[in-house]
mmCIF file of C-alpha atoms in Angstrom:
data_model
loop_
_atom_site.group_PDB
_atom_site.id
_atom_site.type_symbol
_atom_site.label_atom_id
_atom_site.label_comp_id
_atom_site.label_asym_id
_atom_site.label_seq_id
_atom_site.Cartn_x
_atom_site.Cartn_y
_atom_site.Cartn_z
ATOM 1 C CA MET A 1 -43.743 32.783 -36.482
ATOM 2 C CA THR A 2 -45.790 35.746 -37.550
ATOM 3 C CA ASP A 3 -49.129 34.355 -36.386
ATOM 4 C CA GLY A 4 -48.077 34.498 -32.712
ATOM 5 C CA THR A 5 -47.885 30.720 -32.371
ATOM 6 C CA ALA A 6 -44.999 29.587 -30.201
ATOM 7 C CA VAL A 7 -42.528 27.250 -31.855
ATOM 8 C CA ASP A 8 -41.010 24.448 -29.817
ATOM 9 C CA SER A 9 -37.335 24.391 -30.799
ATOM 10 C CA ARG A 10 -36.240 21.889 -28.138
ATOM 11 C CA PRO A 11 -34.357 18.876 -29.498
ATOM 12 C CA THR A 12 -36.259 15.635 -29.863
ATOM 13 C CA LYS A 13 -33.015 13.675 -29.520
ATOM 14 C CA ILE A 14 -29.696 14.739 -27.972
ATOM 15 C CA MET A 15 -26.898 13.850 -30.402
ATOM 16 C CA TYR A 16 -23.955 15.455 -28.589
ATOM 17 C CA VAL A 17 -23.306 17.085 -25.217
ATOM 18 C CA ALA A 18 -20.526 19.626 -24.652
ATOM 19 C CA GLU A 19 -19.258 20.086 -21.135
ATOM 20 C CA ALA A 20 -17.232 22.988 -19.784
ATOM 21 C CA THR A 21 -16.411 24.253 -16.318
ATOM 22 C CA ALA A 22 -15.690 27.793 -15.157
ATOM 23 C CA HIS A 23 -13.209 28.335 -12.354
ATOM 24 C CA GLY A 24 -13.269 31.832 -10.866
ATOM 25 C CA GLY A 25 -16.030 33.331 -13.010
ATOM 26 C CA ARG A 26 -14.988 36.197 -15.280
ATOM 27 C CA ASP A 27 -11.537 36.408 -13.668
ATOM 28 C CA GLY A 28 -10.412 32.804 -13.806
ATOM 29 C CA TYR A 29 -10.311 30.131 -16.453
ATOM 30 C CA VAL A 30 -12.561 27.746 -18.353
ATOM 31 C CA THR A 31 -11.913 24.169 -19.340
ATOM 32 C CA SER A 32 -13.758 21.629 -21.419
ATOM 33 C CA GLN A 33 -14.236 18.073 -20.247
ATOM 34 C CA ASP A 34 -12.307 16.706 -23.232
ATOM 35 C CA GLY A 35 -9.334 19.056 -22.737
ATOM 36 C CA GLN A 36 -9.828 20.920 -26.029
ATOM 37 C CA ILE A 37 -10.486 24.198 -24.199
ATOM 38 C CA GLU A 38 -8.295 25.592 -21.449
ATOM 39 C CA LEU A 39 -8.561 29.368 -21.511
ATOM 40 C CA LYS A 40 -7.891 32.235 -19.138
ATOM 41 C CA VAL A 41 -10.923 34.495 -18.852
ATOM 42 C CA ALA A 42 -10.859 38.131 -17.818
ATOM 43 C CA MET A 43 -13.185 41.084 -17.715
ATOM 44 C CA PRO A 44 -12.754 43.315 -20.763
ATOM 45 C CA PRO A 45 -11.481 46.845 -20.086
ATOM 46 C CA ALA A 46 -14.898 48.285 -21.033
ATOM 47 C CA LEU A 47 -16.338 46.440 -18.015
ATOM 48 C CA GLY A 48 -13.536 47.413 -15.639
ATOM 49 C CA GLY A 49 -11.166 44.509 -16.196
ATOM 50 C CA ASP A 50 -7.646 44.230 -17.517
ATOM 51 C CA GLY A 51 -8.669 42.346 -20.669
ATOM 52 C CA ASN A 52 -5.855 39.863 -20.117
ATOM 53 C CA GLY A 53 -7.815 36.843 -21.353
ATOM 54 C CA THR A 54 -10.857 35.950 -23.380
ATOM 55 C CA ASN A 55 -14.366 36.617 -22.098
ATOM 56 C CA PRO A 56 -17.757 34.893 -22.316
ATOM 57 C CA GLU A 57 -19.002 37.317 -24.969
ATOM 58 C CA GLN A 58 -16.072 36.444 -27.268
ATOM 59 C CA LEU A 59 -16.720 32.744 -26.726
ATOM 60 C CA PHE A 60 -20.422 33.223 -27.458
ATOM 61 C CA ALA A 61 -19.592 35.216 -30.614
ATOM 62 C CA ALA A 62 -17.245 32.469 -31.788
ATOM 63 C CA GLY A 63 -19.808 29.742 -31.127
ATOM 64 C CA TYR A 64 -22.728 31.599 -32.706
ATOM 65 C CA SER A 65 -20.786 32.603 -35.839
ATOM 66 C CA ALA A 66 -19.495 29.057 -36.386
ATOM 67 C CA CYS A 67 -22.906 27.501 -35.786
ATOM 68 C CA PHE A 68 -24.755 29.999 -37.997
ATOM 69 C CA HIS A 69 -22.189 29.565 -40.772
ATOM 70 C CA ASN A 70 -22.630 25.806 -40.630
ATOM 71 C CA ALA A 71 -26.418 26.198 -40.836
ATOM 72 C CA LEU A 72 -25.958 28.546 -43.798
ATOM 73 C CA VAL A 73 -23.732 26.073 -45.658
ATOM 74 C CA LEU A 74 -26.243 23.301 -44.910
ATOM 75 C CA VAL A 75 -29.264 25.179 -46.261
ATOM 76 C CA GLY A 76 -27.190 26.365 -49.207
ATOM 77 C CA ARG A 77 -26.187 22.809 -50.073
ATOM 78 C CA ARG A 78 -29.802 21.649 -49.752
ATOM 79 C CA ALA A 79 -30.800 24.409 -52.196
ATOM 80 C CA GLY A 80 -28.042 23.463 -54.628
ATOM 81 C CA TYR A 81 -25.533 26.235 -53.855
ATOM 82 C CA ASP A 82 -21.852 25.939 -53.038
ATOM 83 C CA LEU A 83 -21.200 28.672 -50.486
ATOM 84 C CA SER A 84 -17.402 28.416 -50.534
ATOM 85 C CA GLY A 85 -15.898 31.762 -49.595
ATOM 86 C CA SER A 86 -18.822 32.771 -47.413
ATOM 87 C CA THR A 87 -18.247 34.044 -43.878
ATOM 88 C CA VAL A 88 -20.242 34.882 -40.772
ATOM 89 C CA ALA A 89 -18.915 37.307 -38.163
ATOM 90 C CA ALA A 90 -20.660 37.843 -34.839
ATOM 91 C CA LYS A 91 -20.591 40.812 -32.486
ATOM 92 C CA VAL A 92 -21.972 40.182 -29.010
ATOM 93 C CA GLY A 93 -22.743 43.185 -26.864
ATOM 94 C CA ILE A 94 -23.476 43.166 -23.146
ATOM 95 C CA GLY A 95 -25.129 45.835 -21.048
ATOM 96 C CA PRO A 96 -27.601 46.502 -18.258
ATOM 97 C CA ASN A 97 -31.226 45.525 -18.785
ATOM 98 C CA LYS A 98 -34.448 46.870 -17.273
ATOM 99 C CA GLN A 99 -34.584 44.079 -14.673
ATOM 100 C CA ARG A 100 -31.407 45.352 -12.939
ATOM 101 C CA GLY A 101 -29.360 42.565 -14.487
ATOM 102 C CA TYR A 102 -27.517 42.312 -17.775
ATOM 103 C CA GLY A 103 -28.546 41.338 -21.272
ATOM 104 C CA LEU A 104 -26.946 40.516 -24.596
ATOM 105 C CA ALA A 105 -27.429 41.725 -28.146
ATOM 106 C CA VAL A 106 -26.003 40.014 -31.228
ATOM 107 C CA ALA A 107 -25.191 41.294 -34.699
ATOM 108 C CA LEU A 108 -24.334 38.701 -37.345
ATOM 109 C CA SER A 109 -22.583 39.942 -40.479
ATOM 110 C CA VAL A 110 -22.985 37.475 -43.331
ATOM 111 C CA SER A 111 -20.934 37.598 -46.516
ATOM 112 C CA LEU A 112 -22.169 35.464 -49.430
ATOM 113 C CA PRO A 113 -20.125 36.671 -52.417
ATOM 114 C CA VAL A 114 -21.046 33.706 -54.630
ATOM 115 C CA VAL A 115 -24.824 34.211 -54.840
ATOM 116 C CA GLU A 116 -27.164 37.029 -55.825
ATOM 117 C CA ARG A 117 -28.596 39.170 -53.025
ATOM 118 C CA GLU A 118 -32.147 37.799 -53.388
ATOM 119 C CA VAL A 119 -30.890 34.225 -53.030
ATOM 120 C CA ALA A 120 -28.572 35.229 -50.182
ATOM 121 C CA THR A 121 -31.490 36.795 -48.300
ATOM 122 C CA LYS A 122 -33.516 33.580 -48.567
ATOM 123 C CA LEU A 123 -30.580 31.394 -47.516
ATOM 124 C CA VAL A 124 -29.837 33.606 -44.495
ATOM 125 C CA ALA A 125 -33.499 33.483 -43.409
ATOM 126 C CA ALA A 126 -33.507 29.682 -43.750
ATOM 127 C CA ALA A 127 -30.239 29.390 -41.797
ATOM 128 C CA HIS A 128 -31.734 31.536 -39.022
ATOM 129 C CA GLU A 129 -34.531 28.961 -38.678
ATOM 130 C CA VAL A 130 -32.100 25.987 -38.665
ATOM 131 C CA CYS A 131 -29.288 27.305 -36.434
ATOM 132 C CA PRO A 132 -29.523 26.062 -32.827
ATOM 133 C CA TYR A 133 -28.078 29.344 -31.502
ATOM 134 C CA SER A 134 -30.719 31.309 -33.404
ATOM 135 C CA ASN A 135 -33.417 29.026 -32.043
ATOM 136 C CA ALA A 136 -32.083 29.386 -28.492
ATOM 137 C CA THR A 137 -31.889 33.177 -28.674
ATOM 138 C CA ARG A 138 -35.099 33.843 -30.621
ATOM 139 C CA ASP A 139 -37.370 36.201 -28.678
ATOM 140 C CA ASN A 140 -34.827 36.228 -25.818
ATOM 141 C CA ILE A 141 -32.182 38.622 -27.098
ATOM 142 C CA GLU A 142 -31.965 41.038 -29.992
ATOM 143 C CA VAL A 143 -30.298 39.396 -33.005
ATOM 144 C CA THR A 144 -29.626 41.566 -36.036
ATOM 145 C CA ILE A 145 -28.476 39.972 -39.268
ATOM 146 C CA LEU A 146 -26.592 42.121 -41.736
ATOM 147 C CA LEU A 147 -26.050 40.817 -45.244
ATOM 148 C CA GLY A 148 -22.936 42.265 -46.869
#
């Protein structure tokens, strides 16, 4: 919010819980409790690895883009728009932070070819308020939204 008031974005009711386990960190594999995910993970070459597997940043990008797109379709439907043909792509960057650890930055590229730019801008802003990933990352990591 622009007035400096903190917004509590914690859920009031848990409707679903996802469960996954990492084995071996960034050079191992991840599994989901329901068996839908069983992936080899590896450090990307840019971070000194062989890149022979997915990595947490790719998984985060996939989750954020899917979640944001769903929020966008939801707010579009509520506003009376059919957003068929729209897409959301996410880029997740990782690098050192000032606290001697690592941080993330996200860029979301939104394509809404079926609506005018002014409407698209409003729908994207509304989706950013609805999306659980946006709410979780707000004021924690840099999230840039590009409207194409």
